[in-house]
């Protein structure tokens, strides 16, 4: 009988794309992939270390796996496994911990899947994570996450990602295009480009510092691929999002008018303490430029509250900055101290209660911003890509500019692109619509 393997992924879209690639490797070795809620011979947990919460969740996930099958082999991979391998290996039930480079060779490290008395660790020095492994995830029939870049050369004072993933390095342009064609051939309508710092694309594509291609070259090449209806840029640093790229997206065949641009703080004083590579003025320029050429573009923002040194006055500066900016929603992160970062030793620590209060204020602002953006889109004609899940009798979908819509469940709509007129906002904040025509493109 075939052995069964199950996967659980914590964290970002990049982790999901890598889990998919690793899972395909198991299937090539003769394993059957099953859901994490099912009995399996092996459970693989792809970890994240960006927030405190992700660290704590790991132990609970191991317990879940052990409850289903106490004899199952449990492996931990990913960022937390690279940063704190001993900590994970000490968790009861964990048999194997693999670091940043080893995770892609996981099947080389498993023998008979018999339980260990303690977790075996195979973890490189992060300086050795200097080669690139391409991957993509197909989570459902409608969209795929395509990894184009890994690692980061930035030295933001709060971030452990360079320690967990190593230096910035990229896939070759030829391989990205090949993967995109593979995705297109599976009737998937949307590709989301992912990486740690995708605007840095090109760096390290030849395994050294040679740099032939840029992010703009990548965007231009992918836009030529037939069969991909939508391309979405997941998250890009403001200093790496060039006007040339914004202008290209505005006229593109496939790229949608949706940008997610990390800000982290609206205070230049805090941005300097964070060692970000821009100040608030540049961020305003980027948003202004996008709205100039794509007035209906959706713009999402990452922001961190409670960073050391963030006084009430500096927080309010961020709040007012965001309130006045023509953006569509926020992803709010409450600052949490991470080992081996500069910020962990900074003075003027913000009390956790204050951090949480500020987080609530910005989350409320996000709700207001999203509502205002959705209201601005009412009456417009958009194309919706419908998703595959029946959620309490409704089907959901997204317009090209990331307005989330809902309708009564209809399996015929799954993975279809339909032209609609946005009509009203429902009480749950999602948008209702009327069909403009029966069929756009399936």
PDB file of C-alpha atoms in Angstrom, residues 39-311:
ATOM      1  CA  UNK A  39      -4.869   9.737   8.908  1.00  0.00           C
ATOM      2  CA  UNK A  40      -1.412   9.827   7.305  1.00  0.00           C
ATOM      3  CA  UNK A  41       1.908   8.044   7.748  1.00  0.00           C
ATOM      4  CA  UNK A  42       3.746  11.369   7.698  1.00  0.00           C
ATOM      5  CA  UNK A  43       2.768  14.950   8.537  1.00  0.00           C
ATOM      6  CA  UNK A  44       4.865  17.849   7.216  1.00  0.00           C
ATOM      7  CA  UNK A  45       4.444  21.276   8.815  1.00  0.00           C
ATOM      8  CA  UNK A  46       5.818  24.247   6.855  1.00  0.00           C
ATOM      9  CA  UNK A  47       6.497  26.863   9.530  1.00  0.00           C
ATOM     10  CA  UNK A  48       6.550  30.648   9.650  1.00  0.00           C
ATOM     11  CA  UNK A  49       8.338  32.963  12.031  1.00  0.00           C
ATOM     12  CA  UNK A  50       7.025  36.387  11.086  1.00  0.00           C
ATOM     13  CA  UNK A  51       4.701  36.701  14.078  1.00  0.00           C
ATOM     14  CA  UNK A  52       4.606  35.396  17.613  1.00  0.00           C
ATOM     15  CA  UNK A  53       1.294  33.717  16.890  1.00  0.00           C
ATOM     16  CA  UNK A  54       2.756  31.490  14.146  1.00  0.00           C
ATOM     17  CA  UNK A  55       5.400  30.200  16.592  1.00  0.00           C
ATOM     18  CA  UNK A  56       2.758  29.241  19.152  1.00  0.00           C
ATOM     19  CA  UNK A  57       0.499  27.549  16.622  1.00  0.00           C
ATOM     20  CA  UNK A  58       3.193  25.016  15.727  1.00  0.00           C
ATOM     21  CA  UNK A  59       2.784  22.979  18.940  1.00  0.00           C
ATOM     22  CA  UNK A  60      -0.986  22.830  18.475  1.00  0.00           C
ATOM     23  CA  UNK A  61      -0.610  21.567  14.911  1.00  0.00           C
ATOM     24  CA  UNK A  62       1.782  18.806  16.048  1.00  0.00           C
ATOM     25  CA  UNK A  63      -0.818  17.804  18.676  1.00  0.00           C
ATOM     26  CA  UNK A  64      -3.518  17.685  15.966  1.00  0.00           C
ATOM     27  CA  UNK A  65      -1.400  15.309  13.892  1.00  0.00           C
ATOM     28  CA  UNK A  66      -0.631  13.086  16.887  1.00  0.00           C
ATOM     29  CA  UNK A  67      -4.297  12.912  17.821  1.00  0.00           C
ATOM     30  CA  UNK A  68      -5.122  11.546  14.348  1.00  0.00           C
ATOM     31  CA  UNK A  69      -2.191   9.105  14.239  1.00  0.00           C
ATOM     32  CA  UNK A  70       0.127   8.864  17.288  1.00  0.00           C
ATOM     33  CA  UNK A  71       2.531   6.696  15.263  1.00  0.00           C
ATOM     34  CA  UNK A  72       2.883   9.157  12.366  1.00  0.00           C
ATOM     35  CA  UNK A  73       6.270  10.636  11.453  1.00  0.00           C
ATOM     36  CA  UNK A  74       6.228  14.444  11.943  1.00  0.00           C
ATOM     37  CA  UNK A  75       8.598  16.790  10.080  1.00  0.00           C
ATOM     38  CA  UNK A  76       9.023  20.554  10.542  1.00  0.00           C
ATOM     39  CA  UNK A  77      10.374  22.663   7.687  1.00  0.00           C
ATOM     40  CA  UNK A  78      10.445  26.364   6.785  1.00  0.00           C
ATOM     41  CA  UNK A  79      11.477  29.645   8.385  1.00  0.00           C
ATOM     42  CA  UNK A  80      10.971  28.780  12.064  1.00  0.00           C
ATOM     43  CA  UNK A  81      12.766  25.472  11.450  1.00  0.00           C
ATOM     44  CA  UNK A  82      15.775  27.416  10.104  1.00  0.00           C
ATOM     45  CA  UNK A  83      15.798  29.995  12.909  1.00  0.00           C
ATOM     46  CA  UNK A  84      15.116  27.753  15.927  1.00  0.00           C
ATOM     47  CA  UNK A  85      15.688  24.120  14.949  1.00  0.00           C
ATOM     48  CA  UNK A  86      16.505  22.964  18.506  1.00  0.00           C
ATOM     49  CA  UNK A  87      13.285  24.494  19.829  1.00  0.00           C
ATOM     50  CA  UNK A  88      11.194  22.624  17.261  1.00  0.00           C
ATOM     51  CA  UNK A  89      13.118  19.367  17.641  1.00  0.00           C
ATOM     52  CA  UNK A  90      12.339  19.461  21.379  1.00  0.00           C
ATOM     53  CA  UNK A  91       8.555  19.552  20.782  1.00  0.00           C
ATOM     54  CA  UNK A  92       7.045  16.235  21.744  1.00  0.00           C
ATOM     55  CA  UNK A  93       6.237  14.175  18.640  1.00  0.00           C
ATOM     56  CA  UNK A  94       8.560  15.950  16.191  1.00  0.00           C
ATOM     57  CA  UNK A  95      10.894  13.514  14.376  1.00  0.00           C
ATOM     58  CA  UNK A  96      12.692  15.678  11.803  1.00  0.00           C
ATOM     59  CA  UNK A  97      13.584  19.365  11.426  1.00  0.00           C
ATOM     60  CA  UNK A  98      14.900  20.680   8.111  1.00  0.00           C
ATOM     61  CA  UNK A  99      16.309  24.127   7.420  1.00  0.00           C
ATOM     62  CA  UNK A 100      16.140  26.524   4.478  1.00  0.00           C
ATOM     63  CA  UNK A 101      17.975  24.447   1.880  1.00  0.00           C
ATOM     64  CA  UNK A 102      17.244  20.942   3.162  1.00  0.00           C
ATOM     65  CA  UNK A 103      13.442  21.237   2.972  1.00  0.00           C
ATOM     66  CA  UNK A 104      13.485  20.792  -0.818  1.00  0.00           C
ATOM     67  CA  UNK A 105      15.287  17.441  -0.383  1.00  0.00           C
ATOM     68  CA  UNK A 106      13.025  16.173   2.380  1.00  0.00           C
ATOM     69  CA  UNK A 107      12.476  12.753   0.804  1.00  0.00           C
ATOM     70  CA  UNK A 108      16.259  12.162   1.044  1.00  0.00           C
ATOM     71  CA  UNK A 109      16.053  12.466   4.837  1.00  0.00           C
ATOM     72  CA  UNK A 110      13.302   9.935   5.509  1.00  0.00           C
ATOM     73  CA  UNK A 111      13.887   6.207   5.716  1.00  0.00           C
ATOM     74  CA  UNK A 112      11.272   3.893   7.178  1.00  0.00           C
ATOM     75  CA  UNK A 113       9.151   6.624   8.855  1.00  0.00           C
ATOM     76  CA  UNK A 114       9.665   5.068  12.280  1.00  0.00           C
ATOM     77  CA  UNK A 115       9.343   7.487  15.210  1.00  0.00           C
ATOM     78  CA  UNK A 116      12.488   9.015  16.740  1.00  0.00           C
ATOM     79  CA  UNK A 117      13.083   9.559  20.453  1.00  0.00           C
ATOM     80  CA  UNK A 118      14.111  13.092  19.589  1.00  0.00           C
ATOM     81  CA  UNK A 119      13.879  15.280  16.505  1.00  0.00           C
ATOM     82  CA  UNK A 120      16.782  14.910  14.078  1.00  0.00           C
ATOM     83  CA  UNK A 121      18.039  18.303  12.821  1.00  0.00           C
ATOM     84  CA  UNK A 122      19.488  19.024   9.389  1.00  0.00           C
ATOM     85  CA  UNK A 123      19.978  22.759   9.112  1.00  0.00           C
ATOM     86  CA  UNK A 124      22.560  24.693   7.107  1.00  0.00           C
ATOM     87  CA  UNK A 125      24.255  27.943   8.043  1.00  0.00           C
ATOM     88  CA  UNK A 126      22.011  30.494   6.354  1.00  0.00           C
ATOM     89  CA  UNK A 127      24.970  31.751   4.275  1.00  0.00           C
ATOM     90  CA  UNK A 128      24.778  28.417   2.451  1.00  0.00           C
ATOM     91  CA  UNK A 129      21.202  29.160   1.278  1.00  0.00           C
ATOM     92  CA  UNK A 130      22.466  30.667  -1.947  1.00  0.00           C
ATOM     93  CA  UNK A 131      20.773  28.514  -4.601  1.00  0.00           C
ATOM     94  CA  UNK A 132      17.282  28.892  -5.980  1.00  0.00           C
ATOM     95  CA  UNK A 133      14.465  26.341  -6.046  1.00  0.00           C
ATOM     96  CA  UNK A 134      11.491  27.317  -8.202  1.00  0.00           C
ATOM     97  CA  UNK A 135       7.970  26.422  -7.157  1.00  0.00           C
ATOM     98  CA  UNK A 136       4.311  27.135  -7.637  1.00  0.00           C
ATOM     99  CA  UNK A 137       1.150  26.281  -5.738  1.00  0.00           C
ATOM    100  CA  UNK A 138      -2.208  25.368  -7.128  1.00  0.00           C
ATOM    101  CA  UNK A 139      -4.518  25.730  -4.157  1.00  0.00           C
ATOM    102  CA  UNK A 140      -7.728  25.614  -6.129  1.00  0.00           C
ATOM    103  CA  UNK A 141      -8.790  25.661  -9.760  1.00  0.00           C
ATOM    104  CA  UNK A 142      -8.949  29.441 -10.021  1.00  0.00           C
ATOM    105  CA  UNK A 143      -5.516  30.791  -9.043  1.00  0.00           C
ATOM    106  CA  UNK A 144      -1.901  29.732  -8.594  1.00  0.00           C
ATOM    107  CA  UNK A 145       0.934  31.239  -6.557  1.00  0.00           C
ATOM    108  CA  UNK A 146       4.106  31.393  -8.651  1.00  0.00           C
ATOM    109  CA  UNK A 147       7.381  31.878  -6.791  1.00  0.00           C
ATOM    110  CA  UNK A 148       9.839  34.051  -8.729  1.00  0.00           C
ATOM    111  CA  UNK A 149      12.333  35.122  -6.031  1.00  0.00           C
ATOM    112  CA  UNK A 150      13.577  34.088  -2.579  1.00  0.00           C
ATOM    113  CA  UNK A 151      15.593  35.656   0.250  1.00  0.00           C
ATOM    114  CA  UNK A 152      16.280  39.315   1.003  1.00  0.00           C
ATOM    115  CA  UNK A 153      19.324  41.597   1.147  1.00  0.00           C
ATOM    116  CA  UNK A 154      17.508  44.290   3.126  1.00  0.00           C
ATOM    117  CA  UNK A 155      18.379  44.744   6.793  1.00  0.00           C
ATOM    118  CA  UNK A 156      15.100  45.967   8.313  1.00  0.00           C
ATOM    119  CA  UNK A 157      15.652  46.070  12.070  1.00  0.00           C
ATOM    120  CA  UNK A 158      12.508  44.094  12.993  1.00  0.00           C
ATOM    121  CA  UNK A 159      12.760  41.271  10.452  1.00  0.00           C
ATOM    122  CA  UNK A 160      14.113  37.720  10.698  1.00  0.00           C
ATOM    123  CA  UNK A 161      13.453  36.755   7.072  1.00  0.00           C
ATOM    124  CA  UNK A 162      17.073  37.287   5.866  1.00  0.00           C
ATOM    125  CA  UNK A 163      18.148  34.978   8.729  1.00  0.00           C
ATOM    126  CA  UNK A 164      15.496  32.413   7.777  1.00  0.00           C
ATOM    127  CA  UNK A 165      15.756  32.529   3.972  1.00  0.00           C
ATOM    128  CA  UNK A 166      19.199  33.900   3.132  1.00  0.00           C
ATOM    129  CA  UNK A 167      20.317  36.305   0.415  1.00  0.00           C
ATOM    130  CA  UNK A 168      18.155  37.611  -2.414  1.00  0.00           C
ATOM    131  CA  UNK A 169      18.131  35.265  -5.392  1.00  0.00           C
ATOM    132  CA  UNK A 170      15.840  34.753  -8.360  1.00  0.00           C
ATOM    133  CA  UNK A 171      14.524  32.132 -10.711  1.00  0.00           C
ATOM    134  CA  UNK A 172      15.708  32.394 -14.306  1.00  0.00           C
ATOM    135  CA  UNK A 173      13.298  34.212 -16.572  1.00  0.00           C
ATOM    136  CA  UNK A 174      13.082  31.121 -18.794  1.00  0.00           C
ATOM    137  CA  UNK A 175      12.027  28.938 -15.852  1.00  0.00           C
ATOM    138  CA  UNK A 176       9.418  31.417 -14.591  1.00  0.00           C
ATOM    139  CA  UNK A 177       7.902  31.528 -18.076  1.00  0.00           C
ATOM    140  CA  UNK A 178       7.981  27.702 -18.310  1.00  0.00           C
ATOM    141  CA  UNK A 179       6.175  27.393 -14.947  1.00  0.00           C
ATOM    142  CA  UNK A 180       3.610  29.979 -16.048  1.00  0.00           C
ATOM    143  CA  UNK A 181       2.886  27.957 -19.207  1.00  0.00           C
ATOM    144  CA  UNK A 182       2.479  24.802 -17.079  1.00  0.00           C
ATOM    145  CA  UNK A 183      -0.041  26.623 -14.882  1.00  0.00           C
ATOM    146  CA  UNK A 184      -1.898  28.006 -17.917  1.00  0.00           C
ATOM    147  CA  UNK A 185      -2.212  24.512 -19.375  1.00  0.00           C
ATOM    148  CA  UNK A 186      -4.221  23.444 -16.287  1.00  0.00           C
ATOM    149  CA  UNK A 187      -7.057  25.896 -16.951  1.00  0.00           C
ATOM    150  CA  UNK A 188      -6.080  28.158 -14.075  1.00  0.00           C
ATOM    151  CA  UNK A 189      -7.205  31.700 -14.751  1.00  0.00           C
ATOM    152  CA  UNK A 190      -5.014  33.726 -12.388  1.00  0.00           C
ATOM    153  CA  UNK A 191      -1.351  33.706 -11.353  1.00  0.00           C
ATOM    154  CA  UNK A 192      -0.169  35.588  -8.255  1.00  0.00           C
ATOM    155  CA  UNK A 193       3.564  36.396  -8.331  1.00  0.00           C
ATOM    156  CA  UNK A 194       5.217  35.692  -4.979  1.00  0.00           C
ATOM    157  CA  UNK A 195       8.618  35.966  -3.345  1.00  0.00           C
ATOM    158  CA  UNK A 196      10.240  37.534  -0.293  1.00  0.00           C
ATOM    159  CA  UNK A 197      11.169  40.740  -2.117  1.00  0.00           C
ATOM    160  CA  UNK A 198       9.882  40.362  -5.682  1.00  0.00           C
ATOM    161  CA  UNK A 199      10.821  43.868  -6.784  1.00  0.00           C
ATOM    162  CA  UNK A 200      14.424  42.695  -6.383  1.00  0.00           C
ATOM    163  CA  UNK A 201      13.802  40.085  -9.109  1.00  0.00           C
ATOM    164  CA  UNK A 202      16.795  39.381 -11.327  1.00  0.00           C
ATOM    165  CA  UNK A 203      19.391  39.409  -8.584  1.00  0.00           C
ATOM    166  CA  UNK A 204      21.145  36.053  -8.357  1.00  0.00           C
ATOM    167  CA  UNK A 205      19.334  34.448 -11.319  1.00  0.00           C
ATOM    168  CA  UNK A 206      22.624  32.914 -12.478  1.00  0.00           C
ATOM    169  CA  UNK A 207      23.715  31.734  -9.015  1.00  0.00           C
ATOM    170  CA  UNK A 208      25.971  34.769  -8.583  1.00  0.00           C
ATOM    171  CA  UNK A 209      25.542  38.537  -8.480  1.00  0.00           C
ATOM    172  CA  UNK A 210      25.183  38.791 -12.259  1.00  0.00           C
ATOM    173  CA  UNK A 211      22.011  40.646 -13.004  1.00  0.00           C
ATOM    174  CA  UNK A 212      20.654  40.438 -16.527  1.00  0.00           C
ATOM    175  CA  UNK A 213      16.911  40.820 -15.917  1.00  0.00           C
ATOM    176  CA  UNK A 214      14.798  43.140 -13.796  1.00  0.00           C
ATOM    177  CA  UNK A 215      11.298  42.977 -12.340  1.00  0.00           C
ATOM    178  CA  UNK A 216      10.087  45.021 -15.310  1.00  0.00           C
ATOM    179  CA  UNK A 217      11.528  42.404 -17.707  1.00  0.00           C
ATOM    180  CA  UNK A 218       9.693  39.696 -15.772  1.00  0.00           C
ATOM    181  CA  UNK A 219       6.373  41.541 -15.966  1.00  0.00           C
ATOM    182  CA  UNK A 220       6.813  42.221 -19.692  1.00  0.00           C
ATOM    183  CA  UNK A 221       7.661  38.554 -20.436  1.00  0.00           C
ATOM    184  CA  UNK A 222       4.736  37.128 -18.440  1.00  0.00           C
ATOM    185  CA  UNK A 223       2.293  39.522 -20.094  1.00  0.00           C
ATOM    186  CA  UNK A 224       2.976  37.779 -23.417  1.00  0.00           C
ATOM    187  CA  UNK A 225       1.834  34.333 -22.239  1.00  0.00           C
ATOM    188  CA  UNK A 226      -1.388  33.182 -23.831  1.00  0.00           C
ATOM    189  CA  UNK A 227      -3.899  31.362 -21.671  1.00  0.00           C
ATOM    190  CA  UNK A 228      -3.255  33.387 -18.513  1.00  0.00           C
ATOM    191  CA  UNK A 229      -6.204  35.705 -18.025  1.00  0.00           C
ATOM    192  CA  UNK A 230      -4.937  37.486 -14.928  1.00  0.00           C
ATOM    193  CA  UNK A 231      -1.553  38.198 -13.392  1.00  0.00           C
ATOM    194  CA  UNK A 232      -1.393  39.759  -9.936  1.00  0.00           C
ATOM    195  CA  UNK A 233       1.637  41.237  -8.154  1.00  0.00           C
ATOM    196  CA  UNK A 234       1.393  40.034  -4.544  1.00  0.00           C
ATOM    197  CA  UNK A 235       3.533  42.555  -2.627  1.00  0.00           C
ATOM    198  CA  UNK A 236       6.265  44.920  -3.755  1.00  0.00           C
ATOM    199  CA  UNK A 237       8.479  47.397  -1.892  1.00  0.00           C
ATOM    200  CA  UNK A 238       7.633  51.035  -2.765  1.00  0.00           C
ATOM    201  CA  UNK A 239      11.232  51.867  -3.685  1.00  0.00           C
ATOM    202  CA  UNK A 240      11.304  48.942  -6.155  1.00  0.00           C
ATOM    203  CA  UNK A 241       7.952  49.695  -7.801  1.00  0.00           C
ATOM    204  CA  UNK A 242       9.087  51.917 -10.659  1.00  0.00           C
ATOM    205  CA  UNK A 243       6.899  54.265 -12.709  1.00  0.00           C
ATOM    206  CA  UNK A 244       7.814  52.244 -15.806  1.00  0.00           C
ATOM    207  CA  UNK A 245       6.223  49.136 -14.249  1.00  0.00           C
ATOM    208  CA  UNK A 246       3.121  51.055 -13.129  1.00  0.00           C
ATOM    209  CA  UNK A 247       2.670  52.453 -16.657  1.00  0.00           C
ATOM    210  CA  UNK A 248       3.098  48.942 -18.105  1.00  0.00           C
ATOM    211  CA  UNK A 249       0.471  47.423 -15.780  1.00  0.00           C
ATOM    212  CA  UNK A 250      -1.956  50.218 -16.725  1.00  0.00           C
ATOM    213  CA  UNK A 251      -1.804  49.136 -20.393  1.00  0.00           C
ATOM    214  CA  UNK A 252      -1.184  45.418 -19.826  1.00  0.00           C
ATOM    215  CA  UNK A 253      -3.046  42.483 -21.392  1.00  0.00           C
ATOM    216  CA  UNK A 254      -3.078  40.421 -18.208  1.00  0.00           C
ATOM    217  CA  UNK A 255      -1.798  42.339 -15.167  1.00  0.00           C
ATOM    218  CA  UNK A 256      -4.638  43.539 -12.954  1.00  0.00           C
ATOM    219  CA  UNK A 257      -4.918  46.980 -11.313  1.00  0.00           C
ATOM    220  CA  UNK A 258      -4.130  45.773  -7.800  1.00  0.00           C
ATOM    221  CA  UNK A 259      -0.983  46.577  -5.830  1.00  0.00           C
ATOM    222  CA  UNK A 260       0.028  45.585  -2.318  1.00  0.00           C
ATOM    223  CA  UNK A 261       2.759  47.946  -1.112  1.00  0.00           C
ATOM    224  CA  UNK A 262       4.303  47.673   2.373  1.00  0.00           C
ATOM    225  CA  UNK A 263       4.512  51.007   4.195  1.00  0.00           C
ATOM    226  CA  UNK A 264       5.128  49.894   7.828  1.00  0.00           C
ATOM    227  CA  UNK A 265       4.942  53.446   9.218  1.00  0.00           C
ATOM    228  CA  UNK A 266       3.769  56.882   8.109  1.00  0.00           C
ATOM    229  CA  UNK A 267       6.424  58.483  10.324  1.00  0.00           C
ATOM    230  CA  UNK A 268       9.817  59.139   8.729  1.00  0.00           C
ATOM    231  CA  UNK A 269      11.399  58.932  12.176  1.00  0.00           C
ATOM    232  CA  UNK A 270      10.117  55.359  12.632  1.00  0.00           C
ATOM    233  CA  UNK A 271      10.944  54.392   9.019  1.00  0.00           C
ATOM    234  CA  UNK A 272      14.565  55.380   9.733  1.00  0.00           C
ATOM    235  CA  UNK A 273      14.596  53.311  12.949  1.00  0.00           C
ATOM    236  CA  UNK A 274      13.218  50.387  10.931  1.00  0.00           C
ATOM    237  CA  UNK A 275      15.946  50.948   8.270  1.00  0.00           C
ATOM    238  CA  UNK A 276      13.370  50.986   5.501  1.00  0.00           C
ATOM    239  CA  UNK A 277      14.734  52.148   2.151  1.00  0.00           C
ATOM    240  CA  UNK A 278      12.334  55.035   1.541  1.00  0.00           C
ATOM    241  CA  UNK A 279      10.525  57.812   3.387  1.00  0.00           C
ATOM    242  CA  UNK A 280       6.815  58.624   3.452  1.00  0.00           C
ATOM    243  CA  UNK A 281       7.106  61.137   0.568  1.00  0.00           C
ATOM    244  CA  UNK A 282       8.141  58.398  -1.869  1.00  0.00           C
ATOM    245  CA  UNK A 283       5.169  56.299  -0.756  1.00  0.00           C
ATOM    246  CA  UNK A 284       2.792  59.174  -1.516  1.00  0.00           C
ATOM    247  CA  UNK A 285       4.412  59.507  -4.965  1.00  0.00           C
ATOM    248  CA  UNK A 286       3.784  55.809  -5.719  1.00  0.00           C
ATOM    249  CA  UNK A 287       0.124  55.929  -4.684  1.00  0.00           C
ATOM    250  CA  UNK A 288      -0.406  59.179  -6.624  1.00  0.00           C
ATOM    251  CA  UNK A 289       1.187  57.707  -9.756  1.00  0.00           C
ATOM    252  CA  UNK A 290      -0.932  54.521  -9.600  1.00  0.00           C
ATOM    253  CA  UNK A 291      -4.166  56.472  -9.172  1.00  0.00           C
ATOM    254  CA  UNK A 292      -3.166  58.855 -11.981  1.00  0.00           C
ATOM    255  CA  UNK A 293      -2.931  56.053 -14.577  1.00  0.00           C
ATOM    256  CA  UNK A 294      -5.382  53.584 -12.943  1.00  0.00           C
ATOM    257  CA  UNK A 295      -8.023  55.574 -11.012  1.00  0.00           C
ATOM    258  CA  UNK A 296      -9.882  52.375 -10.026  1.00  0.00           C
ATOM    259  CA  UNK A 297      -6.794  50.472  -8.858  1.00  0.00           C
ATOM    260  CA  UNK A 298      -6.953  48.709  -5.506  1.00  0.00           C
ATOM    261  CA  UNK A 299      -4.000  49.502  -3.227  1.00  0.00           C
ATOM    262  CA  UNK A 300      -3.319  47.449  -0.094  1.00  0.00           C
ATOM    263  CA  UNK A 301      -0.873  48.525   2.600  1.00  0.00           C
ATOM    264  CA  UNK A 302       1.167  46.664   5.253  1.00  0.00           C
ATOM    265  CA  UNK A 303       1.679  48.636   8.458  1.00  0.00           C
ATOM    266  CA  UNK A 304       3.338  47.779  11.791  1.00  0.00           C
ATOM    267  CA  UNK A 305       2.099  49.343  15.030  1.00  0.00           C
ATOM    268  CA  UNK A 306       3.937  49.575  18.343  1.00  0.00           C
ATOM    269  CA  UNK A 307       7.505  49.614  17.018  1.00  0.00           C
ATOM    270  CA  UNK A 308      10.015  50.759  19.688  1.00  0.00           C
ATOM    271  CA  UNK A 309      10.054  54.558  19.824  1.00  0.00           C
ATOM    272  CA  UNK A 310       6.539  54.941  18.368  1.00  0.00           C
ATOM    273  CA  UNK A 311       5.044  57.621  20.626  1.00  0.00           C
TER     274      UNK A 311
END
